[in-house]
Amino acid sequence: MAEVILMPRLSDTMTEGVIAAWHKNVGDTVKKGDLLAEIETDKATMELESYQDGVLLHIGTPRGGKLQVNDLLAIFGKQGEDISALIAQNSGGAATAPAAAPAAATPAAPAAASTSTIDVSEMEEVVLMPRLSDTMTEGVIAGWHKKVGDTVKKGEVLADIETDKATMELESYKDGILLYQGAKAGEKILVNELLCIIGKDGLDINAIVAAVKGGATAAAPAATSAAPTQASTPAATAAPANTAVVNDGRIFASPLAKKIAQEKGIDLKYVKGTGENGRITRADLDNYTPGTASTASASAAPVFVPSGTVSFVDTPVSQMRKVIAKRLSESLFTAPHFYLTMKINMDAAIKARTLLNENATTKISFNDMIVKATALSLKQHPKVNSSWMGDFIRENHHVNIGIAVAVDEGLLVPVLRFADGLSLSQISGSVKEFAKKAKDKKLQPADWEGSTFTISNLGMFGIDQFTAIINPPDACILAVGGIAQEPVVKNGQIVPGNVMNVTLSCDHRVVDGATGAAFLQTLKSLLEEPLRMLA
């Protein structure tokens, strides 16, 4: 008798799982202990082993598809067994298309596939947009490494996908010919929508595209595999008319900008960069018009506008900026914020840092000292190191500090794990590495997940004091201002002192005022007597 397998809960916070890969196909014989699939949870990608023997008769969703915990994952049974009732029972009655699963294992199925309903869940040729980060809802094709008609081997890079947090390489999980691309470079695809089709030459692409898109007709993009569509790439390598050269010699540009420029035929020597040290970014290329200066440079260089003329620049919202806007809006309007500010005398910290850096190979920054002091303070005040989980509050005993890093498109928060156990030199090295990876868009999902507390430091930009929005599910975030000389009282005398303002933003659902104040007092004592955190 056929048996239903439901999506298991593979972590304590898991509510849904994404199929990272199927290791068995419909019609395969499976033995107990065989690797059935890889499931991407909210914390890791985990292997799922079969706990029974049988034939795999049905899969609930193809690779890249998402299932809620306890949704239909698979059905095992005997070859040819009727499972339509089980599918209907576990799919809300929608048994029409999936019911064709047993027939797919018979030799006659391929002949009918192009003329009747196609169950794309059983087609290895169909590649859907995967979820490459915990907050990703859509991806932008930063660039294709393969063209339609190219032979693709398992493990080769298919495309660069820009998510809300990084640009990541997507590798092919099978051999074949790239027959179809779901979007061109620069275009957007939602998670689980059709990304591409990889198969054998002669496959009926139109029928597959129509089935994936719910019966929509496959238009021009589903051209034959021998004719890659390159009409969107202008051969504009020649100098545009009336365009001044703005980059002589070596041109500084992000890897993504170089790739987009190559695909669009844009000569980077005519593009004004608005990034750090004039570095050309994707935004500069998005706003570049041949024959004019890059519109994105308007913020970096003055633009002459006649008096009385309405003038403005529209900049497309990047994936990262969209998610930043969504998450921080939800945080600010959902979590009741309150703020606690404290002045910290940094005279002793300045002296300690000077001594530490005299013969050190790894230079220690004030930010490194703040991270260390914060980590030790969180161990003493675990309520500040807590997370709001909706129905309960999680008090974290480990200290994972998110370090806010500014990049061209917004803000990334890589996570320094178990920060309380790291030395100052280890913290310094890790923070520098994270900052470089963030600016180069090389951070991976594991780098930004799992924070229990966040630090945002704008002191190096000359900011004296500010308030920050909490990074959910953290309960608090520390906003750090710059060090400035102010009059302070020592031994009854007014003397100049080096003072730093810090502001703790607290989620009042988790942290009360007295709790937050006690945390800041501990932080202050450690920074004003830094030898205590080196012991």
Coordinates of C-alpha atoms in Angstrom, one line a residue:
M1 CA 0.0 0.0 0.0
A2 CA 1.3 3.5 -0.9
E3 CA 2.6 5.7 1.9
V4 CA 2.7 9.5 2.1
I5 CA 5.8 11.3 3.2
L6 CA 5.3 14.8 4.6
M7 CA 7.8 17.6 4.8
P8 CA 9.5 17.1 8.2
R9 CA 10.5 19.8 10.7
L10 CA 14.3 19.7 10.4
S11 CA 15.1 22.5 12.8
D12 CA 13.4 24.1 15.9
T13 CA 12.4 27.2 13.9
M14 CA 11.6 25.7 10.6
T15 CA 8.2 26.4 9.1
E16 CA 9.0 25.6 5.4
G17 CA 11.7 23.9 3.4
V18 CA 13.1 24.4 -0.1
I19 CA 14.1 21.4 -2.2
A20 CA 17.8 22.0 -2.9
A21 CA 18.0 18.7 -4.9
W22 CA 16.3 15.4 -5.5
H23 CA 18.6 12.4 -5.5
K24 CA 15.8 10.1 -6.7
N25 CA 13.4 10.4 -9.7
V26 CA 9.8 9.3 -10.0
G27 CA 9.9 5.6 -10.9
D28 CA 13.2 4.9 -9.1
T29 CA 13.4 2.1 -6.6
V30 CA 14.4 3.5 -3.2
K31 CA 15.9 1.5 -0.2
K32 CA 15.8 2.4 3.4
G33 CA 18.7 4.7 4.2
D34 CA 19.1 6.0 0.6
L35 CA 19.6 9.7 0.2
L36 CA 16.3 11.0 -1.0
A37 CA 16.6 14.8 -1.2
E38 CA 18.5 17.8 0.1
I39 CA 16.2 20.2 2.0
E40 CA 17.1 23.9 2.6
T41 CA 15.8 25.0 5.9
D42 CA 16.0 28.4 7.7
K43 CA 19.4 27.3 9.1
A44 CA 21.1 24.9 6.8
T45 CA 20.8 22.5 3.8
M46 CA 20.2 19.1 5.2
E47 CA 20.1 15.6 3.7
L48 CA 16.9 13.6 4.0
E49 CA 17.2 9.8 4.0
S50 CA 14.4 7.4 3.1
Y51 CA 13.1 5.5 6.1
Q52 CA 11.4 2.8 4.0
D53 CA 11.8 0.6 0.8
G54 CA 9.6 1.2 -2.3
V55 CA 9.2 2.9 -5.6
L56 CA 9.1 6.8 -5.6
L57 CA 5.7 7.4 -7.2
H58 CA 5.2 11.1 -6.7
I59 CA 7.2 14.2 -5.6
G60 CA 5.4 17.2 -4.1
T61 CA 7.5 19.9 -5.7
P62 CA 10.5 20.0 -8.1
R63 CA 14.0 21.2 -7.2
G64 CA 13.8 24.8 -6.0
G65 CA 10.2 24.4 -4.9
K66 CA 9.0 25.3 -1.4
L67 CA 6.8 23.2 0.9
Q68 CA 5.4 24.1 4.3
V69 CA 6.1 21.7 7.2
N70 CA 3.7 18.8 6.9
D71 CA 2.9 19.5 3.2
L72 CA 3.1 16.5 0.8
L73 CA 6.7 15.8 0.0
A74 CA 6.6 12.4 -1.7
I75 CA 4.6 9.1 -2.1
F76 CA 6.2 5.6 -2.0
G77 CA 4.5 2.4 -3.1
K78 CA 4.5 -0.3 -5.7
Q79 CA 5.0 0.4 -9.4
G80 CA 1.7 1.3 -11.2
E81 CA -0.2 1.7 -7.9
D82 CA -3.1 4.2 -8.1
I83 CA -2.2 7.2 -5.8
S84 CA -4.7 9.8 -7.1
A85 CA -6.8 9.5 -3.9
L86 CA -3.7 10.1 -1.7
I87 CA -2.7 13.2 -3.8
A88 CA -6.2 14.6 -3.6
Q89 CA -6.3 14.0 0.2
N90 CA -3.0 15.8 0.8
S91 CA -3.2 18.5 -1.8
G92 CA -6.6 20.0 -1.1
G93 CA -8.3 17.9 -3.9
A94 CA -6.0 19.2 -6.7
A95 CA -5.2 15.8 -8.1
T96 CA -5.4 16.4 -11.8
A97 CA -1.9 17.2 -12.9
P98 CA 0.0 15.3 -10.2
A99 CA -2.0 12.1 -10.8
A100 CA 0.0 11.6 -13.9
A101 CA 3.0 10.7 -11.8
P102 CA 2.8 6.8 -12.1
A103 CA 2.3 7.1 -15.9
A104 CA 5.5 9.1 -16.1
A105 CA 7.4 6.0 -15.3
T106 CA 6.0 4.0 -18.2
P107 CA 7.6 4.1 -21.7
A108 CA 4.5 5.6 -23.3
A109 CA 4.5 8.8 -21.2
P110 CA 7.1 10.8 -23.2
A111 CA 5.1 10.6 -26.4
A112 CA 2.0 12.1 -24.8
A113 CA 3.9 14.8 -22.9
S114 CA 4.0 17.3 -25.7
T115 CA 0.3 17.1 -26.5
S116 CA -1.3 16.7 -23.1
T117 CA -0.9 18.1 -19.6
I118 CA 2.8 18.1 -18.5
D119 CA 3.8 17.5 -14.9
V120 CA 6.8 19.7 -14.8
S121 CA 7.5 18.5 -11.2
E122 CA 8.9 15.3 -12.7
M123 CA 11.1 17.0 -15.3
E124 CA 14.8 17.3 -14.5
E125 CA 15.1 19.7 -17.5
V126 CA 13.2 22.4 -15.7
V127 CA 15.4 24.7 -13.5
L128 CA 13.5 27.1 -11.2
M129 CA 14.9 30.2 -9.5
P130 CA 16.3 28.9 -6.2
R131 CA 16.0 30.7 -2.9
L132 CA 19.6 31.8 -2.3
S133 CA 19.1 33.6 1.0
D134 CA 16.7 33.5 3.9
T135 CA 15.0 36.7 2.8
M136 CA 15.1 36.3 -0.9
T137 CA 11.8 36.6 -2.8
E138 CA 13.2 37.3 -6.3
G139 CA 16.6 37.4 -8.1
V140 CA 18.1 39.5 -10.8
I141 CA 20.1 37.9 -13.6
A142 CA 23.4 39.7 -13.2
G143 CA 24.9 37.7 -16.1
W144 CA 24.6 34.4 -18.0
H145 CA 27.8 32.3 -18.3
K146 CA 26.1 30.1 -20.9
K147 CA 24.1 31.0 -24.0
V148 CA 21.1 29.2 -25.4
G149 CA 22.6 26.4 -27.4
D150 CA 25.7 25.9 -25.3
T151 CA 26.5 22.5 -23.8
V152 CA 26.4 22.6 -20.0
K153 CA 28.1 20.2 -17.7
K154 CA 27.2 19.4 -14.1
G155 CA 29.1 21.9 -11.8
E156 CA 29.6 24.6 -14.4
V157 CA 28.5 28.1 -13.5
L158 CA 25.2 28.9 -15.3
A159 CA 24.6 32.4 -14.2
D160 CA 25.3 35.1 -11.6
I161 CA 22.2 35.8 -9.5
E162 CA 21.9 39.1 -7.7
T163 CA 19.9 38.6 -4.5
D164 CA 19.0 41.1 -1.8
K165 CA 22.3 40.5 -0.1
A166 CA 24.9 39.4 -2.6
T167 CA 25.7 38.3 -6.1
M168 CA 26.0 34.5 -6.2
E169 CA 27.1 32.0 -8.7
L170 CA 24.5 29.4 -9.7
E171 CA 26.0 26.0 -10.8
S172 CA 24.3 23.5 -13.1
Y173 CA 23.2 20.3 -11.3
K174 CA 23.0 18.3 -14.6
D175 CA 24.5 17.8 -18.0
G176 CA 22.7 18.9 -21.2
I177 CA 22.1 21.8 -23.6
L178 CA 20.9 25.1 -22.4
L179 CA 17.6 25.3 -24.4
Y180 CA 15.8 28.2 -22.8
Q181 CA 16.5 31.2 -20.5
G182 CA 13.7 32.6 -18.4
A183 CA 15.1 36.2 -18.4
K184 CA 17.9 38.3 -19.9
A185 CA 20.7 39.8 -18.0
G186 CA 19.4 42.6 -15.8
E187 CA 15.9 41.1 -15.6
K188 CA 14.1 39.8 -12.5
I189 CA 12.7 36.4 -11.7
L190 CA 10.7 35.4 -8.7
V191 CA 11.8 32.5 -6.5
N192 CA 10.4 29.2 -8.0
E193 CA 9.7 30.8 -11.4
L194 CA 11.2 29.3 -14.5
L195 CA 14.9 30.2 -14.7
C196 CA 16.0 28.0 -17.6
I197 CA 15.6 24.6 -19.3
I198 CA 18.5 22.2 -19.7
G199 CA 18.0 19.0 -21.8
K200 CA 18.5 17.3 -25.1
D201 CA 18.2 19.0 -28.4
G202 CA 14.7 18.6 -29.9
L203 CA 12.9 18.9 -26.6
D204 CA 9.5 20.6 -26.9
I205 CA 10.3 23.8 -25.1
N206 CA 7.1 25.6 -25.9
A207 CA 5.0 23.0 -24.2
I208 CA 7.2 23.1 -21.1
V209 CA 7.2 26.9 -20.8
A210 CA 3.4 26.9 -21.2
A211 CA 3.0 24.2 -18.5
V212 CA 5.3 26.1 -16.1
K213 CA 3.6 29.4 -16.7
G214 CA 0.1 27.9 -16.3
G215 CA -0.8 27.6 -20.0
A216 CA 0.7 30.9 -21.2
T217 CA 2.0 30.7 -24.7
A218 CA 5.8 30.5 -25.1
A219 CA 6.7 33.5 -27.3
A220 CA 10.0 34.5 -28.8
P221 CA 12.2 33.7 -25.8
A222 CA 11.7 30.0 -26.5
A223 CA 13.6 30.1 -29.7
T224 CA 15.4 27.1 -31.1
S225 CA 18.5 26.0 -29.2
A226 CA 20.7 26.9 -32.2
A227 CA 19.7 30.5 -32.3
P228 CA 20.7 32.3 -29.0
T229 CA 18.9 35.6 -28.6
Q230 CA 21.4 38.4 -28.5
A231 CA 19.3 41.2 -29.9
S232 CA 19.3 43.0 -26.6
T233 CA 23.1 43.4 -26.6
P234 CA 24.0 46.4 -28.7
A235 CA 27.3 46.4 -30.5
A236 CA 28.1 49.8 -29.0
T237 CA 31.8 49.4 -28.3
A238 CA 32.6 52.4 -30.5
A239 CA 32.8 55.8 -28.8
P240 CA 29.3 57.4 -28.5
A241 CA 28.9 60.8 -30.1
N242 CA 29.4 63.8 -27.9
T243 CA 30.6 61.7 -25.0
A244 CA 33.7 62.8 -23.0
V245 CA 36.2 60.3 -21.7
V246 CA 36.0 60.3 -17.9
N247 CA 38.3 57.4 -17.0
D248 CA 41.9 57.4 -18.3
G249 CA 44.3 54.6 -17.5
R250 CA 43.1 51.9 -15.1
I251 CA 39.4 51.8 -14.6
F252 CA 38.0 50.8 -11.2
A253 CA 34.7 48.9 -11.4
S254 CA 33.0 46.2 -9.4
P255 CA 33.0 42.7 -11.0
L256 CA 29.3 42.9 -11.5
A257 CA 29.6 46.3 -13.3
K258 CA 32.3 44.9 -15.6
K259 CA 30.1 41.9 -16.5
I260 CA 27.0 44.1 -17.2
A261 CA 29.1 46.6 -19.2
Q262 CA 30.4 43.7 -21.4
E263 CA 26.9 42.3 -22.0
K264 CA 25.5 45.8 -22.8
G265 CA 28.5 46.8 -24.9
I266 CA 29.3 49.8 -22.7
D267 CA 32.8 51.2 -22.7
L268 CA 33.6 51.9 -19.1
K269 CA 35.9 54.8 -19.9
Y270 CA 32.8 56.9 -20.7
V271 CA 31.0 56.0 -17.4
K272 CA 31.3 58.2 -14.3
G273 CA 31.7 56.1 -11.1
T274 CA 29.9 57.1 -7.9
G275 CA 31.3 54.4 -5.7
E276 CA 34.2 54.7 -3.3
N277 CA 37.2 56.3 -4.9
G278 CA 35.2 56.7 -8.2
R279 CA 34.5 53.0 -8.5
I280 CA 31.9 52.2 -11.1
T281 CA 28.9 50.3 -9.7
R282 CA 25.8 48.6 -11.2
A283 CA 23.7 51.8 -10.4
D284 CA 26.1 53.8 -12.6
L285 CA 25.4 51.4 -15.6
D286 CA 21.7 51.3 -14.9
N287 CA 21.6 55.1 -15.2
Y288 CA 24.1 55.4 -18.1
T289 CA 22.9 56.9 -21.4
P290 CA 25.2 56.9 -24.4
G291 CA 26.1 60.4 -25.4
T292 CA 25.6 61.9 -21.9
A293 CA 27.3 61.6 -18.6
S294 CA 26.1 58.9 -16.2
T295 CA 23.0 60.2 -14.5
A296 CA 24.0 58.4 -11.3
S297 CA 27.0 60.8 -11.1
A298 CA 24.6 63.7 -10.4
S299 CA 25.1 63.1 -6.7
A300 CA 28.9 63.0 -7.0
A301 CA 29.4 66.0 -9.3
P302 CA 27.5 69.2 -9.8
V303 CA 25.1 69.3 -12.7
F304 CA 24.4 72.6 -14.4
V305 CA 20.6 73.2 -14.3
P306 CA 19.3 76.5 -15.7
S307 CA 17.4 78.6 -13.1
G308 CA 13.7 77.8 -13.1
T309 CA 14.1 74.3 -14.7
V310 CA 12.7 71.3 -13.0
S311 CA 15.4 68.6 -12.9
F312 CA 15.7 65.3 -11.1
V313 CA 17.3 61.8 -11.3
D314 CA 15.4 58.5 -10.9
T315 CA 17.5 55.7 -9.6
P316 CA 16.1 52.1 -9.9
V317 CA 15.7 50.4 -6.5
S318 CA 18.1 47.5 -6.1
Q319 CA 17.1 44.2 -4.7
M320 CA 19.1 44.9 -1.6
R321 CA 17.5 48.3 -1.1
K322 CA 14.0 46.7 -1.4
V323 CA 14.6 44.2 1.3
I324 CA 16.3 46.8 3.6
A325 CA 13.2 49.0 3.2
K326 CA 10.8 46.1 3.9
R327 CA 12.6 44.6 6.9
L328 CA 13.4 47.9 8.6
S329 CA 9.9 49.2 8.1
E330 CA 8.5 46.1 9.6
S331 CA 10.9 46.4 12.5
L332 CA 10.3 50.1 13.2
F333 CA 6.5 49.9 12.9
T334 CA 6.1 46.5 14.7
A335 CA 8.7 46.6 17.5
P336 CA 8.1 49.3 20.1
H337 CA 11.5 51.0 20.1
F338 CA 12.9 53.0 23.0
Y339 CA 16.4 54.5 23.2
L340 CA 19.1 54.8 26.0
T341 CA 22.1 57.0 25.5
M342 CA 25.3 57.1 27.5
K343 CA 28.6 59.0 27.4
I344 CA 31.8 56.9 27.7
N345 CA 35.2 58.4 28.5
M346 CA 37.6 56.8 26.0
D347 CA 40.9 58.2 27.5
A348 CA 42.0 54.8 28.8
A349 CA 40.9 53.0 25.7
I350 CA 43.0 55.4 23.5
K351 CA 46.1 54.7 25.6
A352 CA 45.4 50.9 25.6
R353 CA 45.0 50.9 21.8
T354 CA 48.2 52.8 21.3
L355 CA 50.1 50.2 23.4
L356 CA 48.5 47.3 21.7
N357 CA 49.3 48.5 18.2
E358 CA 53.0 49.4 18.9
N359 CA 54.4 46.1 17.8
A360 CA 51.2 44.3 16.6
T361 CA 51.0 42.8 13.1
T362 CA 47.2 43.2 13.2
K363 CA 46.2 46.7 14.1
I364 CA 43.3 47.0 16.6
S365 CA 40.6 49.6 15.9
F366 CA 38.3 51.3 18.4
N367 CA 35.5 49.4 16.8
D368 CA 37.3 46.1 17.6
M369 CA 37.4 47.1 21.2
I370 CA 33.8 48.1 21.2
V371 CA 32.8 44.7 19.7
K372 CA 34.8 42.9 22.4
A373 CA 33.4 44.9 25.3
T374 CA 29.9 44.5 23.9
A375 CA 30.3 40.7 23.6
L376 CA 31.5 40.4 27.2
S377 CA 28.6 42.7 28.4
L378 CA 26.0 40.5 26.6
K379 CA 27.3 37.5 28.5
Q380 CA 26.5 39.3 31.8
H381 CA 23.1 40.6 30.5
P382 CA 21.6 37.8 28.4
K383 CA 18.2 39.5 28.3
V384 CA 19.7 42.1 26.0
N385 CA 21.1 39.2 23.9
S386 CA 17.6 37.8 23.3
S387 CA 15.3 37.4 20.2
W388 CA 11.6 38.1 19.7
M389 CA 10.1 35.0 18.2
G390 CA 6.5 36.0 18.1
D391 CA 5.0 33.5 20.5
F392 CA 8.0 33.3 22.8
I393 CA 11.3 35.1 23.7
R394 CA 14.5 33.3 23.1
E395 CA 17.3 34.1 25.5
N396 CA 20.5 33.3 23.6
H397 CA 23.5 32.0 25.6
H398 CA 25.8 32.3 22.6
V399 CA 26.9 35.8 21.4
N400 CA 26.8 36.3 17.6
I401 CA 27.3 40.0 16.9
G402 CA 26.1 41.5 13.6
I403 CA 28.5 44.2 12.3
A404 CA 26.7 46.7 10.0
V405 CA 28.7 47.4 6.9
A406 CA 27.9 50.1 4.4
V407 CA 28.0 49.1 0.7
D408 CA 27.1 51.0 -2.5
E409 CA 23.5 49.6 -2.6
G410 CA 22.7 49.8 1.1
L411 CA 23.7 48.0 4.3
L412 CA 24.8 44.4 5.0
V413 CA 25.2 42.8 8.4
P414 CA 27.7 40.0 8.5
V415 CA 27.8 38.0 11.8
L416 CA 30.8 37.6 14.0
R417 CA 30.0 34.3 15.7
F418 CA 30.9 33.5 19.4
A419 CA 32.4 37.0 19.6
D420 CA 32.9 36.7 23.4
G421 CA 35.5 34.0 22.9
L422 CA 37.5 35.9 20.3
S423 CA 40.7 37.9 21.0
L424 CA 40.9 41.5 19.8
S425 CA 43.2 40.5 16.9
Q426 CA 40.8 37.8 15.8
I427 CA 37.9 40.3 15.9
S428 CA 40.0 42.7 13.9
G429 CA 40.8 40.2 11.2
S430 CA 37.3 38.9 10.9
V431 CA 35.7 42.3 10.7
K432 CA 38.2 43.4 8.0
E433 CA 37.5 40.2 6.0
F434 CA 33.7 40.7 6.3
A435 CA 34.0 44.3 5.2
K436 CA 36.0 43.3 2.1
K437 CA 33.6 40.5 1.2
A438 CA 30.6 42.8 1.7
K439 CA 31.9 45.5 -0.6
D440 CA 32.8 42.8 -3.3
K441 CA 29.4 41.2 -2.9
K442 CA 31.0 37.9 -1.9
L443 CA 29.1 37.3 1.3
Q444 CA 27.3 33.9 1.5
P445 CA 24.1 33.2 3.4
A446 CA 26.0 31.6 6.3
D447 CA 27.9 34.9 6.8
W448 CA 24.8 37.0 7.6
E449 CA 22.5 34.6 9.4
G450 CA 22.1 34.0 13.1
S451 CA 22.9 37.3 14.8
T452 CA 21.8 37.9 18.4
F453 CA 22.8 41.5 18.7
T454 CA 23.9 44.2 16.2
I455 CA 26.4 47.1 16.2
S456 CA 26.2 50.1 13.9
N457 CA 29.2 52.4 14.1
L458 CA 29.2 55.7 12.2
G459 CA 31.9 57.3 14.3
M460 CA 34.4 57.2 11.5
F461 CA 32.1 59.4 9.4
G462 CA 32.1 62.2 12.0
I463 CA 28.7 61.4 13.5
D464 CA 28.5 62.3 17.2
Q465 CA 25.3 60.5 18.1
F466 CA 22.4 58.7 16.3
T467 CA 19.7 56.1 16.8
A468 CA 19.5 52.8 14.8
I469 CA 16.6 50.6 13.9
I470 CA 16.6 47.1 15.4
N471 CA 17.7 44.3 13.1
P472 CA 15.0 41.6 13.7
P473 CA 14.8 39.1 15.4
D474 CA 17.4 40.8 17.6
A475 CA 16.0 42.7 20.6
C476 CA 18.6 45.5 20.6
I477 CA 21.1 47.3 18.4
L478 CA 24.0 49.6 19.6
A479 CA 24.6 52.9 17.7
V480 CA 28.1 54.1 18.1
G481 CA 29.2 57.7 17.5
G482 CA 32.6 59.3 17.1
I483 CA 35.1 60.1 19.8
A484 CA 35.3 63.9 20.5
Q485 CA 37.0 66.0 23.0
E486 CA 34.7 67.5 25.6
P487 CA 35.2 69.0 29.1
V488 CA 34.9 66.3 31.8
V489 CA 35.2 66.5 35.5
K490 CA 38.1 64.5 37.1
N491 CA 38.9 64.8 40.8
G492 CA 36.8 67.9 41.0
Q493 CA 38.6 69.6 38.1
I494 CA 37.3 70.3 34.6
V495 CA 39.7 68.9 32.1
P496 CA 39.5 67.9 28.4
G497 CA 38.4 64.3 27.9
N498 CA 37.8 62.0 24.9
V499 CA 34.1 61.1 25.0
M500 CA 32.1 58.7 22.9
N501 CA 28.3 58.6 22.7
V502 CA 26.5 55.3 22.4
T503 CA 22.8 54.7 22.0
L504 CA 21.1 51.4 22.7
S505 CA 17.8 50.8 20.7
C506 CA 15.6 48.3 22.6
D507 CA 12.6 46.3 21.7
H508 CA 10.3 47.0 24.7
R509 CA 8.6 43.6 24.1
V510 CA 11.8 42.0 25.3
V511 CA 14.0 44.5 27.1
D512 CA 13.0 46.9 29.9
G513 CA 14.7 50.2 30.6
A514 CA 16.5 49.0 33.7
T515 CA 17.8 46.0 31.8
G516 CA 19.2 48.1 29.0
A517 CA 20.7 50.6 31.4
A518 CA 22.5 47.9 33.3
F519 CA 24.0 46.6 30.1
L520 CA 25.3 50.0 29.1
Q521 CA 26.8 50.5 32.6
T522 CA 28.8 47.2 32.1
L523 CA 29.9 48.3 28.6
K524 CA 31.0 51.7 30.0
S525 CA 33.0 50.1 32.8
L526 CA 34.8 47.8 30.3
L527 CA 35.7 50.6 27.9
E528 CA 36.8 53.0 30.6
E529 CA 39.0 50.2 32.1
P530 CA 40.0 48.2 29.0
L531 CA 42.5 45.9 30.9
R532 CA 39.4 44.2 32.4
M533 CA 38.4 42.8 29.1
L534 CA 42.0 41.6 28.3
A535 CA 42.2 39.5 31.4

